[in-house]
């Protein structure tokens, strides 16, 4: 049970909405960078390479901790069972406490197909939309304290 190098991409691909025929062959009018990324990913290895090469989506590969918000339903319901069919979820991808980097924010549009929520689209969000003013001021304070400490040493 040793996973292959593209095992993660293979698992990830299972949770993505399959592209329509028009999206797969380029006949779609959608200019989504997410759909374009998936369009060239015929295999899990190709998906991993395309994500790594993408400036917008490469953050999906190296995070250490993931914080997800509750899904925000759109009010669109399925006629058959009356359940929500579309939701938006924000995810903060944290890359480690030691380097002091800010989390990358991703917004995923999920569609429920046959009772399973699948990723229809993704886009990088502006981090400043999700930060509290107090957290940025506390970071500045910590930064000043650490610079004072380094000057004392």
Tab-separated table of C-alpha atoms in Angstrom:
chain	number	residue	atom	x	y	z
A	1	UNK	CA	0.000	0.000	0.000
A	2	UNK	CA	2.707	2.492	-0.941
A	3	UNK	CA	1.030	5.378	-2.788
A	4	UNK	CA	2.394	6.576	-6.095
A	5	UNK	CA	3.825	10.117	-6.398
A	6	UNK	CA	0.542	11.371	-7.909
A	7	UNK	CA	-1.704	9.588	-5.399
A	8	UNK	CA	-2.880	12.868	-3.861
A	9	UNK	CA	-3.785	14.307	-7.254
A	10	UNK	CA	-5.677	11.119	-8.129
A	11	UNK	CA	-7.738	11.388	-4.926
A	12	UNK	CA	-8.288	15.116	-5.480
A	13	UNK	CA	-9.476	14.549	-9.051
A	14	UNK	CA	-12.222	12.215	-7.794
A	15	UNK	CA	-13.813	15.143	-5.954
A	16	UNK	CA	-13.866	17.491	-8.946
A	17	UNK	CA	-16.927	17.866	-11.166
A	18	UNK	CA	-16.180	16.191	-14.511
A	19	UNK	CA	-15.788	18.641	-17.383
A	20	UNK	CA	-18.557	18.804	-19.960
A	21	UNK	CA	-17.754	17.889	-23.553
A	22	UNK	CA	-17.481	21.580	-24.478
A	23	UNK	CA	-15.201	22.325	-21.523
A	24	UNK	CA	-13.019	19.285	-22.250
A	25	UNK	CA	-12.415	20.164	-25.894
A	26	UNK	CA	-12.322	23.949	-25.599
A	27	UNK	CA	-15.713	24.732	-27.102
A	28	UNK	CA	-17.030	26.266	-23.887
A	29	UNK	CA	-17.328	30.010	-23.388
A	30	UNK	CA	-16.107	29.650	-19.789
A	31	UNK	CA	-12.842	31.480	-19.136
A	32	UNK	CA	-12.331	29.922	-15.708
A	33	UNK	CA	-8.681	29.295	-14.885
A	34	UNK	CA	-9.820	26.299	-12.795
A	35	UNK	CA	-11.568	24.678	-15.786
A	36	UNK	CA	-8.533	25.438	-17.951
A	37	UNK	CA	-6.278	23.737	-15.393
A	38	UNK	CA	-8.486	20.627	-15.341
A	39	UNK	CA	-8.824	20.584	-19.108
A	40	UNK	CA	-5.144	19.811	-19.544
A	41	UNK	CA	-5.077	17.249	-16.735
A	42	UNK	CA	-5.780	13.992	-18.513
A	43	UNK	CA	-4.029	11.946	-15.823
A	44	UNK	CA	-3.336	12.525	-12.090
A	45	UNK	CA	0.361	13.077	-12.890
A	46	UNK	CA	-0.541	15.787	-15.396
A	47	UNK	CA	-2.879	17.391	-12.846
A	48	UNK	CA	-0.128	17.486	-10.214
A	49	UNK	CA	2.272	19.077	-12.724
A	50	UNK	CA	-0.288	21.656	-13.871
A	51	UNK	CA	-1.164	22.605	-10.285
A	52	UNK	CA	2.544	22.925	-9.389
A	53	UNK	CA	3.160	25.148	-12.431
A	54	UNK	CA	0.100	27.315	-11.768
A	55	UNK	CA	0.756	30.554	-9.922
A	56	UNK	CA	-2.869	30.677	-8.755
A	57	UNK	CA	-3.290	27.082	-7.584
A	58	UNK	CA	0.185	25.886	-6.523
A	59	UNK	CA	-0.747	26.706	-2.905
A	60	UNK	CA	-3.058	23.657	-2.968
A	61	UNK	CA	-0.054	21.331	-2.782
A	62	UNK	CA	2.149	22.399	0.130
A	63	UNK	CA	-0.108	23.462	2.994
A	64	UNK	CA	0.385	22.050	6.498
A	65	UNK	CA	-2.920	23.042	8.116
A	66	UNK	CA	-6.320	23.694	6.587
A	67	UNK	CA	-9.088	25.817	8.117
A	68	UNK	CA	-12.450	25.623	6.355
A	69	UNK	CA	-15.518	27.801	6.852
A	70	UNK	CA	-19.043	26.468	6.845
A	71	UNK	CA	-20.474	26.200	3.355
A	72	UNK	CA	-22.656	29.128	2.360
A	73	UNK	CA	-25.631	27.743	0.451
A	74	UNK	CA	-26.975	29.801	-2.430
A	75	UNK	CA	-30.631	28.965	-1.926
A	76	UNK	CA	-30.731	26.899	-5.126
A	77	UNK	CA	-32.419	23.592	-4.317
A	78	UNK	CA	-32.919	20.297	-6.091
A	79	UNK	CA	-36.463	19.763	-7.347
A	80	UNK	CA	-36.498	16.078	-6.325
A	81	UNK	CA	-35.369	16.231	-2.698
A	82	UNK	CA	-35.441	19.935	-1.807
A	83	UNK	CA	-31.807	19.963	-0.626
A	84	UNK	CA	-29.249	22.647	-1.450
A	85	UNK	CA	-27.286	21.969	-4.652
A	86	UNK	CA	-24.642	24.747	-4.659
A	87	UNK	CA	-22.449	26.037	-1.815
A	88	UNK	CA	-19.374	28.223	-1.476
A	89	UNK	CA	-16.614	27.272	0.977
A	90	UNK	CA	-13.577	29.336	1.996
A	91	UNK	CA	-10.405	27.531	2.986
A	92	UNK	CA	-7.344	29.038	4.663
A	93	UNK	CA	-4.225	27.111	3.680
A	94	UNK	CA	-1.549	27.562	6.357
A	95	UNK	CA	2.082	26.852	5.499
A	96	UNK	CA	3.698	26.726	8.913
A	97	UNK	CA	3.935	28.833	12.017
A	98	UNK	CA	7.748	29.068	11.964
A	99	UNK	CA	8.135	31.120	8.800
A	100	UNK	CA	5.382	33.588	9.767
A	101	UNK	CA	3.750	33.442	6.341
A	102	UNK	CA	0.179	34.521	5.834
A	103	UNK	CA	-2.369	31.848	4.933
A	104	UNK	CA	-3.504	31.565	1.337
A	105	UNK	CA	-7.267	31.841	0.945
A	106	UNK	CA	-9.130	29.729	-1.603
A	107	UNK	CA	-12.832	29.862	-2.410
A	108	UNK	CA	-14.381	26.661	-3.712
A	109	UNK	CA	-17.742	26.420	-5.451
A	110	UNK	CA	-19.267	23.044	-4.609
A	111	UNK	CA	-22.094	21.329	-6.452
A	112	UNK	CA	-24.021	18.420	-5.001
A	113	UNK	CA	-24.287	15.596	-7.521
A	114	UNK	CA	-26.042	12.410	-6.449
A	115	UNK	CA	-25.726	13.327	-2.776
A	116	UNK	CA	-21.958	14.006	-3.017
A	117	UNK	CA	-20.451	17.510	-2.844
A	118	UNK	CA	-17.917	18.004	-5.637
A	119	UNK	CA	-15.616	20.920	-6.518
A	120	UNK	CA	-16.951	22.809	-9.532
A	121	UNK	CA	-14.534	25.728	-9.410
A	122	UNK	CA	-11.834	27.262	-7.261
A	123	UNK	CA	-10.184	30.629	-7.091
A	124	UNK	CA	-7.628	32.335	-4.916
A	125	UNK	CA	-9.214	34.943	-2.667
A	126	UNK	CA	-7.777	38.150	-1.330
A	127	UNK	CA	-6.436	37.391	2.150
A	128	UNK	CA	-7.272	40.872	3.443
A	129	UNK	CA	-10.992	40.137	3.125
A	130	UNK	CA	-10.727	37.505	5.867
A	131	UNK	CA	-8.341	39.135	8.351
A	132	UNK	CA	-9.440	41.003	11.413
A	133	UNK	CA	-7.912	44.411	12.091
A	134	UNK	CA	-6.796	43.283	15.546
A	135	UNK	CA	-4.873	40.310	14.175
A	136	UNK	CA	-2.867	42.501	11.795
A	137	UNK	CA	-2.080	44.976	14.570
A	138	UNK	CA	-0.987	42.127	16.862
A	139	UNK	CA	1.312	40.827	14.092
A	140	UNK	CA	2.841	44.302	13.752
A	141	UNK	CA	3.331	44.445	17.512
A	142	UNK	CA	5.031	41.022	17.529
A	143	UNK	CA	7.220	42.109	14.628
A	144	UNK	CA	8.311	45.258	16.509
A	145	UNK	CA	9.004	43.207	19.641
A	146	UNK	CA	11.119	40.691	17.731
A	147	UNK	CA	13.096	43.466	15.997
A	148	UNK	CA	13.749	45.141	19.367
A	149	UNK	CA	14.908	41.807	20.792
A	150	UNK	CA	17.254	41.207	17.853
A	151	UNK	CA	18.716	44.714	18.272
A	152	UNK	CA	19.355	44.025	21.970
A	153	UNK	CA	21.244	40.806	21.111
